[in-house]
Coordinates of N, CA, C and O in Angstrom, one line a residue:
M39 N 149.5 52.9 -261.5 CA 150.4 53.1 -262.6 C 149.5 54.0 -263.4 O 148.5 53.5 -263.8
R40 N 149.9 55.0 -264.1 CA 148.9 55.3 -265.0 C 149.8 54.7 -266.3 O 151.1 55.0 -266.5
L41 N 148.7 54.6 -267.4 CA 149.2 53.6 -268.6 C 149.1 54.3 -269.6 O 147.2 54.9 -270.0
P42 N 149.7 55.3 -270.6 CA 149.2 56.0 -271.5 C 148.5 54.7 -272.8 O 148.0 53.9 -272.9
E43 N 147.3 55.5 -273.1 CA 145.9 54.8 -273.5 C 146.6 54.5 -275.2 O 147.9 54.7 -275.4
R44 N 146.4 52.8 -275.7 CA 146.8 52.8 -277.0 C 145.7 52.7 -278.0 O 144.2 52.6 -277.5
S45 N 145.9 52.9 -279.5 CA 144.9 52.5 -280.0 C 145.6 52.1 -281.1 O 146.6 52.2 -281.4
G46 N 144.8 51.4 -282.5 CA 145.1 50.6 -283.3 C 146.0 49.5 -283.0 O 145.6 48.9 -282.1
D47 N 147.0 49.6 -284.1 CA 148.1 48.6 -283.6 C 149.2 49.3 -282.9 O 150.6 49.3 -283.3
Q48 N 149.2 50.6 -282.2 CA 149.9 51.1 -281.2 C 150.8 50.1 -280.2 O 150.0 49.0 -279.9
V49 N 152.0 49.8 -279.8 CA 152.1 48.9 -278.4 C 152.9 50.1 -277.7 O 152.9 51.3 -277.8
R50 N 152.6 49.6 -276.4 CA 152.8 50.2 -275.3 C 154.3 49.4 -274.8 O 154.4 48.2 -274.3
L51 N 155.2 50.4 -274.3 CA 156.6 49.4 -273.6 C 156.8 50.6 -272.8 O 156.7 52.0 -272.3
G52 N 158.2 50.1 -272.2 CA 159.1 50.7 -271.5 C 160.7 50.8 -271.8 O 160.4 49.2 -271.8
V53 N 161.4 50.8 -270.8 CA 162.8 50.5 -270.8 C 163.2 50.9 -269.7 O 163.2 51.7 -268.8
A54 N 164.4 49.3 -269.5 CA 164.2 49.3 -267.7 C 166.0 48.8 -267.7 O 165.8 47.6 -268.3
I55 N 166.7 49.2 -266.4 CA 167.6 48.1 -265.8 C 167.1 46.9 -265.0 O 166.1 47.8 -264.3
V56 N 166.4 45.8 -265.1 CA 166.8 45.1 -264.7 C 167.3 44.2 -263.2 O 168.4 44.1 -263.6
L57 N 166.9 44.2 -262.1 CA 167.3 44.0 -261.4 C 167.8 42.6 -261.0 O 167.0 41.6 -261.3
P58 N 169.3 41.8 -261.2 CA 169.0 40.4 -261.1 C 169.2 40.2 -259.8 O 168.7 40.6 -258.6
E59 N 169.4 38.7 -260.3 CA 168.8 37.3 -258.6 C 170.1 37.9 -257.5 O 171.3 38.0 -258.3
P60 N 169.9 38.3 -256.3 CA 168.8 37.6 -255.3 C 167.9 39.0 -255.3 O 166.8 39.1 -255.1
W61 N 168.5 39.6 -255.7 CA 167.9 41.1 -255.3 C 166.7 40.8 -256.0 O 165.3 41.7 -255.2
R62 N 166.5 40.6 -257.5 CA 164.8 40.3 -257.8 C 163.8 40.3 -257.4 O 162.8 40.6 -257.0
A63 N 164.3 38.9 -256.6 CA 162.9 37.9 -256.0 C 162.9 38.8 -254.3 O 161.8 38.9 -253.7
A64 N 164.1 39.6 -253.9 CA 163.9 39.9 -252.3 C 163.0 41.0 -252.8 O 162.2 41.3 -251.9
L65 N 163.3 42.3 -253.7 CA 162.5 43.3 -253.7 C 161.1 42.9 -253.8 O 159.8 43.6 -254.1
R66 N 160.6 41.8 -254.9 CA 159.4 41.4 -255.3 C 158.3 40.8 -254.4 O 157.3 41.3 -254.0
D67 N 159.2 40.4 -253.3 CA 158.5 39.5 -252.2 C 157.9 40.7 -251.4 O 156.8 40.7 -250.9
A68 N 159.3 41.4 -250.9 CA 158.8 42.4 -250.1 C 157.9 43.5 -250.8 O 157.0 44.1 -249.8
R69 N 158.4 43.8 -252.5 CA 156.7 44.4 -252.8 C 155.3 43.7 -252.2 O 154.5 44.5 -251.8
A70 N 155.4 42.7 -252.9 CA 154.1 41.9 -252.2 C 153.9 42.3 -251.0 O 152.0 41.5 -250.2
S71 N 154.9 41.9 -249.8 CA 154.3 41.8 -248.4 C 153.9 43.2 -248.2 O 153.1 43.0 -247.3
F72 N 153.9 44.6 -248.9 CA 153.5 45.6 -248.5 C 151.8 45.8 -249.1 O 150.9 47.0 -249.1
G73 N 151.1 44.8 -249.8 CA 149.9 44.9 -250.4 C 149.9 44.9 -251.7 O 148.7 45.8 -252.2
D74 N 151.3 45.6 -252.2 CA 151.2 46.1 -253.6 C 150.9 45.3 -254.7 O 151.1 44.3 -255.2
P75 N 149.4 45.2 -255.7 CA 149.0 44.6 -256.5 C 149.8 44.3 -257.8 O 149.6 43.1 -258.3
L76 N 150.9 45.2 -257.9 CA 151.4 45.5 -259.1 C 153.3 44.4 -258.7 O 154.0 43.9 -259.6
A77 N 153.1 43.6 -257.7 CA 154.4 43.5 -257.3 C 155.0 41.8 -258.2 O 155.5 41.5 -258.6
R78 N 153.4 41.3 -258.6 CA 153.4 40.0 -258.9 C 153.8 40.2 -261.2 O 153.8 39.3 -261.4
T79 N 153.6 41.6 -261.3 CA 153.0 41.7 -262.4 C 154.9 42.2 -263.1 O 154.7 42.7 -264.6
V80 N 155.0 43.8 -261.9 CA 156.3 44.2 -263.0 C 157.7 43.4 -262.3 O 157.6 43.9 -260.5
V81 N 158.2 43.0 -263.1 CA 159.9 42.7 -262.4 C 160.6 43.9 -261.4 O 160.5 45.5 -262.8
P82 N 161.4 44.0 -260.4 CA 162.0 44.8 -259.6 C 163.3 45.6 -260.9 O 163.7 44.7 -261.4
H83 N 163.4 47.0 -261.1 CA 163.5 47.5 -262.1 C 164.0 48.8 -261.8 O 163.1 49.6 -260.3
V84 N 165.1 49.4 -262.6 CA 165.3 50.8 -262.4 C 164.8 51.5 -263.9 O 165.3 51.1 -265.6
T85 N 164.0 52.3 -264.1 CA 163.0 52.9 -265.5 C 164.4 53.4 -266.1 O 164.8 54.6 -265.2
L86 N 164.2 53.6 -267.6 CA 165.2 54.5 -267.9 C 164.0 55.0 -268.6 O 163.9 56.4 -269.0
V87 N 163.0 54.5 -269.2 CA 161.7 55.4 -270.0 C 160.6 54.7 -269.7 O 160.4 53.6 -269.6
G88 N 159.4 55.5 -268.9 CA 158.3 55.0 -268.4 C 157.6 54.2 -269.8 O 157.8 54.7 -270.8
P89 N 156.6 54.2 -269.4 CA 155.3 53.6 -270.3 C 155.3 54.6 -270.7 O 154.7 55.9 -271.5
T90 N 155.8 53.7 -272.6 CA 155.0 54.4 -273.8 C 154.5 53.9 -275.0 O 155.1 52.9 -274.9
V91 N 154.0 55.1 -275.7 CA 152.8 54.3 -277.1 C 153.6 54.7 -278.0 O 154.2 55.6 -278.1
L92 N 154.1 53.5 -278.9 CA 154.5 53.6 -280.0 C 153.6 53.4 -281.4 O 153.5 52.1 -281.2
E93 N 154.1 53.9 -282.1 CA 153.2 53.6 -283.5 C 154.2 52.3 -283.9 O 155.1 52.2 -284.2
A94 N 152.9 50.7 -284.3 CA 154.1 49.2 -284.5 C 154.5 49.7 -285.9 O 155.8 48.9 -285.6
G95 N 154.7 50.3 -286.5 CA 155.1 51.0 -287.7 C 156.6 51.8 -286.9 O 157.5 51.3 -288.3
R96 N 157.0 51.9 -286.3 CA 158.3 52.5 -286.0 C 159.0 51.6 -284.9 O 159.9 52.1 -284.4
V97 N 158.8 50.1 -285.4 CA 159.4 48.9 -284.2 C 160.4 48.9 -284.8 O 162.0 48.6 -283.8
A98 N 161.0 49.2 -286.1 CA 162.0 48.6 -286.3 C 162.7 49.9 -286.5 O 163.8 50.0 -286.2
E99 N 162.4 51.0 -286.6 CA 163.1 52.3 -286.1 C 163.6 51.9 -284.4 O 164.8 52.4 -284.2
L100 N 162.8 51.7 -283.7 CA 163.1 51.4 -282.1 C 164.1 50.7 -281.7 O 165.4 50.7 -281.5
E101 N 164.6 49.3 -283.1 CA 165.5 48.3 -282.8 C 166.8 48.9 -283.2 O 167.8 49.1 -282.6
D102 N 166.9 50.2 -284.3 CA 167.8 50.5 -284.7 C 168.8 51.7 -283.9 O 169.4 52.0 -283.1
H103 N 167.2 52.6 -282.6 CA 167.7 53.7 -281.7 C 168.3 52.5 -280.6 O 169.3 53.1 -280.4
L104 N 167.7 51.4 -280.5 CA 168.3 50.9 -279.0 C 169.7 50.4 -278.9 O 170.7 50.9 -278.2
A105 N 170.2 50.0 -280.4 CA 171.1 49.5 -280.6 C 172.4 50.6 -280.4 O 173.2 50.5 -280.6
A106 N 171.9 51.3 -281.5 CA 172.3 53.1 -280.8 C 173.2 53.2 -280.0 O 174.2 53.8 -279.3
V107 N 171.8 53.4 -279.2 CA 172.4 54.0 -277.7 C 173.2 52.7 -276.9 O 173.9 53.0 -276.2
A108 N 173.1 50.8 -277.1 CA 173.8 50.5 -275.8 C 174.9 50.5 -276.3 O 176.4 50.4 -276.1
R109 N 175.5 50.9 -277.9 CA 176.7 50.8 -278.5 C 177.3 51.7 -277.9 O 178.7 52.5 -277.8
D110 N 176.8 53.0 -277.7 CA 177.5 54.1 -277.3 C 177.6 54.8 -275.5 O 178.2 55.8 -275.0
H111 N 177.6 53.6 -274.7 CA 177.2 53.6 -273.6 C 177.5 52.4 -273.3 O 177.6 50.9 -273.3
S112 N 178.7 52.4 -272.3 CA 179.8 51.0 -271.2 C 179.2 50.8 -270.5 O 178.0 51.4 -269.0
P113 N 179.3 49.4 -269.8 CA 178.4 48.6 -268.4 C 179.0 49.6 -267.6 O 180.1 50.5 -267.4
F114 N 178.2 49.7 -266.2 CA 178.0 50.5 -265.2 C 178.1 49.6 -263.9 O 177.2 48.9 -264.3
E115 N 178.4 50.1 -262.6 CA 177.9 49.2 -261.4 C 176.7 50.1 -260.9 O 177.0 51.5 -260.9
V116 N 175.9 49.5 -260.7 CA 174.6 50.1 -259.9 C 174.5 49.4 -258.3 O 175.0 48.5 -258.0
H117 N 174.5 50.8 -257.5 CA 174.5 50.2 -256.0 C 173.2 51.0 -255.9 O 172.9 52.3 -256.0
L118 N 172.4 50.3 -254.9 CA 171.2 50.2 -254.2 C 171.1 50.7 -253.2 O 172.1 49.6 -252.2
R119 N 171.0 51.6 -252.4 CA 170.6 51.5 -250.5 C 169.7 52.6 -250.2 O 169.6 53.4 -250.9
G120 N 169.0 51.6 -248.8 CA 167.9 52.7 -248.2 C 167.2 53.0 -249.7 O 167.2 52.4 -250.4
T121 N 166.2 53.7 -248.5 CA 164.8 53.7 -249.1 C 164.4 55.7 -249.0 O 165.2 56.3 -248.8
G122 N 164.0 55.7 -250.3 CA 162.9 57.0 -249.9 C 161.5 57.0 -250.6 O 160.9 56.5 -251.0
T123 N 161.2 58.6 -250.9 CA 159.9 58.7 -251.3 C 159.5 59.6 -252.0 O 159.9 60.2 -251.9
F124 N 158.5 59.8 -252.9 CA 158.3 60.9 -254.0 C 156.7 61.4 -253.3 O 156.3 62.4 -253.5
R125 N 156.3 60.9 -251.7 CA 155.2 61.7 -251.2 C 155.5 63.0 -250.9 O 156.5 63.0 -250.7
P126 N 155.0 63.7 -250.9 CA 153.2 63.7 -251.2 C 152.7 63.7 -252.3 O 151.4 63.2 -252.9
V127 N 153.6 64.0 -253.4 CA 153.1 64.3 -254.9 C 152.6 63.0 -255.1 O 151.6 63.0 -256.1
S128 N 153.6 61.6 -255.0 CA 153.1 60.7 -255.2 C 152.9 59.6 -254.3 O 154.4 59.1 -254.0
Q129 N 152.2 58.4 -253.9 CA 152.5 57.8 -253.4 C 152.9 56.6 -253.0 O 152.7 55.4 -253.4
V130 N 154.4 56.9 -253.4 CA 155.4 55.9 -254.0 C 156.9 55.7 -253.0 O 156.8 56.8 -252.5
V131 N 157.1 54.1 -252.4 CA 158.4 54.0 -251.7 C 159.1 53.5 -252.3 O 158.5 52.9 -253.2
F132 N 160.5 54.2 -252.0 CA 161.1 53.2 -253.3 C 163.0 53.1 -252.6 O 162.8 53.1 -251.8
V133 N 163.7 51.9 -253.3 CA 164.9 51.7 -252.5 C 165.7 53.0 -253.6 O 165.4 52.8 -254.7
Q134 N 166.6 53.8 -253.0 CA 167.1 54.7 -253.8 C 168.3 53.6 -254.7 O 169.8 53.0 -254.0
V135 N 168.6 55.0 -255.8 CA 170.0 54.2 -256.7 C 171.0 55.2 -256.1 O 170.7 56.3 -256.3
V136 N 172.2 54.9 -255.3 CA 173.2 55.8 -254.4 C 174.8 55.5 -256.1 O 175.5 56.9 -255.5
A137 N 174.6 54.7 -256.4 CA 175.5 54.7 -257.5 C 175.8 54.5 -258.8 O 174.9 53.3 -258.9
G138 N 176.0 55.3 -259.8 CA 175.1 54.7 -261.3 C 174.1 56.0 -261.7 O 173.5 55.5 -263.0
I139 N 173.9 56.7 -261.0 CA 172.9 57.9 -261.4 C 173.2 58.8 -262.4 O 172.5 57.9 -263.4
S140 N 174.2 59.0 -261.9 CA 174.5 60.2 -264.0 C 174.9 59.1 -264.8 O 174.3 59.3 -266.1
E141 N 175.2 57.8 -264.7 CA 174.8 56.8 -266.2 C 173.7 56.8 -266.7 O 173.3 56.4 -267.7
C142 N 172.5 56.1 -265.4 CA 171.1 56.0 -265.9 C 171.0 57.3 -266.3 O 169.8 57.4 -267.6
E143 N 171.4 58.5 -266.2 CA 170.3 59.5 -266.0 C 170.8 60.0 -268.2 O 170.3 60.3 -268.8
R144 N 172.0 59.7 -268.0 CA 172.4 59.5 -269.4 C 172.1 58.7 -270.3 O 171.5 59.3 -271.2
L145 N 172.6 57.2 -269.8 CA 171.2 56.3 -270.8 C 169.9 57.0 -270.7 O 168.7 57.1 -271.9
E146 N 168.8 57.6 -269.9 CA 168.0 58.2 -270.1 C 167.5 59.2 -270.9 O 167.0 59.2 -272.1
R147 N 168.0 60.4 -271.5 CA 168.8 61.2 -271.9 C 168.6 60.4 -273.6 O 167.8 61.1 -274.6
A148 N 169.8 59.4 -273.6 CA 169.9 59.3 -275.0 C 168.9 58.3 -275.5 O 168.3 58.3 -276.6
L149 N 167.7 57.1 -274.7 CA 166.9 56.3 -275.5 C 165.5 57.8 -275.6 O 165.1 56.7 -276.3
R150 N 165.4 59.0 -274.6 CA 164.6 59.7 -274.6 C 164.2 60.9 -276.2 O 164.1 61.5 -276.0
T151 N 165.1 60.2 -277.2 CA 165.2 60.4 -278.1 C 164.9 60.0 -279.6 O 164.2 58.5 -279.4
G152 N 164.5 60.2 -280.7 CA 164.1 59.5 -281.7 C 162.6 59.1 -281.5 O 161.9 60.0 -281.2
P153 N 162.8 57.9 -281.4 CA 161.0 56.7 -281.5 C 160.5 57.0 -280.1 O 159.3 57.4 -279.8
L154 N 161.3 57.3 -279.2 CA 161.2 57.4 -278.3 C 160.9 58.7 -276.9 O 161.0 58.6 -276.0
A155 N 161.5 59.8 -278.3 CA 161.0 61.3 -277.5 C 159.6 61.4 -277.2 O 158.4 61.1 -277.6
Q156 N 159.6 61.9 -276.2 CA 158.3 62.5 -275.4 C 158.4 63.3 -274.4 O 159.7 63.3 -273.7
P157 N 157.3 64.0 -273.8 CA 157.7 65.1 -272.6 C 157.1 64.4 -271.8 O 156.7 62.8 -271.2
L158 N 158.2 64.4 -270.8 CA 157.8 64.1 -268.7 C 157.3 65.0 -268.4 O 157.1 65.8 -268.0
R159 N 156.3 63.9 -267.4 CA 155.7 64.3 -266.4 C 156.6 65.0 -265.2 O 155.4 65.7 -264.6
F160 N 157.3 64.0 -265.3 CA 157.9 64.4 -264.1 C 159.7 64.2 -263.7 O 159.8 63.7 -264.9
H161 N 160.9 65.3 -263.2 CA 162.3 65.0 -263.7 C 162.1 63.3 -263.0 O 162.3 63.0 -262.5
Y162 N 162.9 63.1 -264.2 CA 163.6 61.6 -264.2 C 164.7 61.6 -262.9 O 165.7 62.3 -262.5
H163 N 164.1 60.4 -262.0 CA 164.8 60.2 -260.8 C 165.3 58.5 -260.9 O 163.9 58.2 -260.6
P164 N 166.1 58.3 -261.3 CA 165.8 56.6 -261.2 C 166.3 56.3 -259.7 O 166.6 56.6 -258.7
H165 N 165.6 54.7 -259.8 CA 165.1 54.3 -258.7 C 164.2 53.1 -258.4 O 164.2 52.6 -259.8
V166 N 163.7 52.2 -257.5 CA 163.5 50.7 -257.6 C 162.7 51.0 -256.9 O 162.2 51.2 -256.0
T167 N 160.9 51.3 -257.4 CA 159.7 51.5 -256.4 C 159.4 50.1 -256.2 O 159.6 48.7 -256.3
V168 N 159.3 50.0 -254.6 CA 158.8 48.5 -253.7 C 157.5 48.9 -252.9 O 157.0 47.8 -252.5
A169 N 156.8 49.9 -253.3 CA 155.3 50.1 -252.4 C 154.9 51.5 -253.6 O 155.3 52.7 -253.6
H170 N 153.7 50.9 -254.2 CA 153.2 52.3 -255.3 C 151.3 52.5 -255.2 O 151.1 50.8 -255.2
D171 N 150.8 53.5 -254.6 CA 149.7 53.4 -253.9 C 148.9 52.4 -253.3 O 148.0 51.4 -254.0
V172 N 149.5 52.2 -251.9 CA 149.2 51.7 -251.2 C 148.8 52.4 -249.9 O 148.7 53.7 -250.2
P173 N 148.3 51.8 -249.2 CA 147.4 52.6 -247.8 C 148.7 53.5 -247.0 O 149.8 52.4 -247.2
P174 N 148.8 55.0 -247.1 CA 149.6 55.1 -245.6 C 150.4 54.3 -244.8 O 151.8 54.3 -244.5
A175 N 150.1 53.2 -243.9 CA 150.7 52.8 -243.1 C 151.6 51.4 -243.8 O 152.7 51.3 -243.8
A176 N 150.5 50.9 -244.8 CA 152.1 50.4 -245.7 C 153.4 51.0 -246.4 O 154.5 50.2 -246.4
L177 N 153.1 51.9 -247.0 CA 154.4 53.0 -247.5 C 155.2 53.4 -246.4 O 156.7 53.1 -246.4
D178 N 154.9 53.5 -244.9 CA 155.5 53.3 -243.9 C 156.5 52.1 -244.2 O 157.7 52.2 -243.4
R179 N 155.7 51.5 -244.2 CA 156.5 49.7 -243.2 C 157.7 49.6 -244.1 O 158.2 49.5 -244.4
A180 N 157.0 49.8 -246.0 CA 158.2 49.7 -246.9 C 159.3 50.7 -246.8 O 160.1 50.5 -246.5
F181 N 159.2 51.9 -246.5 CA 160.5 52.6 -246.0 C 160.8 52.1 -245.0 O 162.2 52.4 -245.0
D182 N 160.5 52.1 -243.8 CA 161.1 51.5 -242.3 C 161.6 50.5 -242.8 O 163.1 50.5 -242.6
E183 N 160.9 49.6 -243.3 CA 161.8 47.9 -243.6 C 163.1 47.6 -244.7 O 163.9 46.9 -244.4
L184 N 162.8 48.9 -245.3 CA 163.7 48.3 -246.4 C 164.7 49.5 -246.7 O 166.0 49.4 -247.1
A185 N 164.4 50.2 -245.2 CA 165.8 51.0 -245.0 C 167.2 50.8 -245.7 O 168.1 51.5 -245.5
G186 N 167.7 49.0 -244.2 CA 168.6 48.7 -244.8 C 169.6 47.7 -246.2 O 170.2 47.5 -246.1
C187 N 168.4 48.2 -247.1 CA 168.5 47.5 -248.3 C 169.8 48.3 -248.9 O 170.0 49.4 -249.3
E188 N 170.7 47.2 -249.3 CA 171.6 47.3 -250.1 C 172.2 46.2 -251.3 O 172.3 45.1 -250.8
A189 N 172.6 47.0 -252.6 CA 172.3 45.7 -253.2 C 173.1 46.5 -254.6 O 173.4 47.9 -254.2
R190 N 174.8 46.1 -254.4 CA 175.5 46.2 -255.8 C 175.6 45.0 -257.1 O 175.3 44.1 -256.8
F191 N 175.5 45.8 -258.3 CA 175.8 44.8 -259.5 C 176.1 45.8 -260.9 O 175.7 46.8 -261.0
P192 N 177.0 44.6 -261.2 CA 176.8 45.6 -262.8 C 176.2 45.5 -263.6 O 175.2 44.8 -263.6
D193 N 175.6 45.8 -264.2 CA 174.6 46.8 -265.7 C 175.8 46.5 -266.4 O 175.9 47.5 -267.1
A194 N 175.1 45.6 -267.8 CA 175.7 45.7 -269.0 C 174.5 45.7 -270.1 O 174.8 45.6 -271.2
D195 N 172.9 45.4 -269.5 CA 172.1 45.7 -270.5 C 170.9 46.2 -269.9 O 171.0 47.2 -268.8
F196 N 170.1 46.7 -270.6 CA 169.1 47.1 -270.1 C 167.4 46.5 -271.4 O 168.0 45.5 -272.4
S197 N 166.7 46.3 -270.7 CA 165.4 45.4 -271.4 C 164.2 46.7 -271.8 O 164.0 47.2 -271.1
V198 N 163.6 46.0 -272.5 CA 162.7 46.6 -273.4 C 161.2 45.7 -272.9 O 160.7 44.4 -272.5
F199 N 160.3 46.5 -272.1 CA 158.8 45.6 -271.9 C 157.7 46.0 -272.5 O 157.5 46.8 -272.8
D200 N 157.0 45.3 -272.7 CA 155.5 45.4 -273.4 C 155.1 46.1 -272.6 O 154.6 44.6 -271.2
G201 N 153.5 46.4 -272.4 CA 152.7 47.3 -271.4 C 151.6 46.3 -271.6 O 150.8 46.6 -272.9
G202 N 151.0 45.3 -271.2 CA 149.5 45.1 -271.4 C 148.9 45.7 -270.4 O 149.1 46.5 -269.5
D203 N 147.2 45.4 -271.2 CA 146.0 46.7 -270.5 C 146.3 45.7 -269.3 O 145.2 46.8 -268.3
D204 N 146.4 45.0 -268.7 CA 146.0 44.6 -267.1 C 147.0 44.6 -266.6 O 147.0 44.8 -265.5
G205 N 147.8 45.9 -267.0 CA 149.2 46.2 -265.7 C 150.3 45.2 -265.7 O 151.0 45.9 -265.1
S206 N 150.4 44.0 -266.2 CA 151.6 43.5 -266.4 C 152.9 43.8 -267.4 O 152.0 44.4 -268.6
W207 N 153.9 44.0 -267.1 CA 155.2 43.6 -267.7 C 155.7 43.1 -268.6 O 156.7 42.4 -267.6
R208 N 156.1 42.4 -269.7 CA 156.7 40.9 -270.4 C 158.3 41.9 -270.9 O 157.6 42.4 -271.6
I209 N 159.1 41.3 -270.4 CA 160.3 41.5 -271.3 C 160.3 40.8 -272.4 O 160.0 39.6 -273.2
V210 N 160.6 41.8 -273.8 CA 160.6 41.1 -274.8 C 161.8 41.4 -275.9 O 162.0 40.6 -276.9
R211 N 162.6 42.2 -275.0 CA 164.7 42.3 -275.7 C 164.9 43.0 -274.7 O 164.6 43.4 -274.1
T212 N 166.1 42.0 -274.7 CA 167.3 42.5 -274.0 C 168.0 43.4 -274.7 O 168.7 42.7 -275.7
V213 N 169.0 43.9 -274.4 CA 169.6 45.2 -275.1 C 170.8 45.5 -274.5 O 171.3 45.6 -273.4

């Protein structure tokens, strides 16, 4: 995973929809079985705002921004089914979001304004990563073994994560 560099008192954060149990544990264990070293440090999630660096002095502005976005968006159902990949552009296999896509896109656009405004490296595509930067055979296995994966859950919140220099991501706030 490419992490933006921090300097001074900057914070590195991300915003995501965290999968509830039992899917969280199941997809974490699956990711670990494919040899992905991030399996135990990155909770299974649908990214809304990827790794972003923010000046510490803007945290209060961020809190207000998150609250405003949450007020303007209603809960929705997330339906995950089957697998997809970003290969050959990126060595990633994921579980697809098949319902809740437009809601995730609206949340992403709303969140990526104000203190979280930044250019995107790739077009936003909601998904749950299950294998990243592992050998091709492990990517193939992840794609095949999780092809039948299916989960449905209501989403009423999103979480803010703090990204450590060690690659771990810790939930610091749920909105």
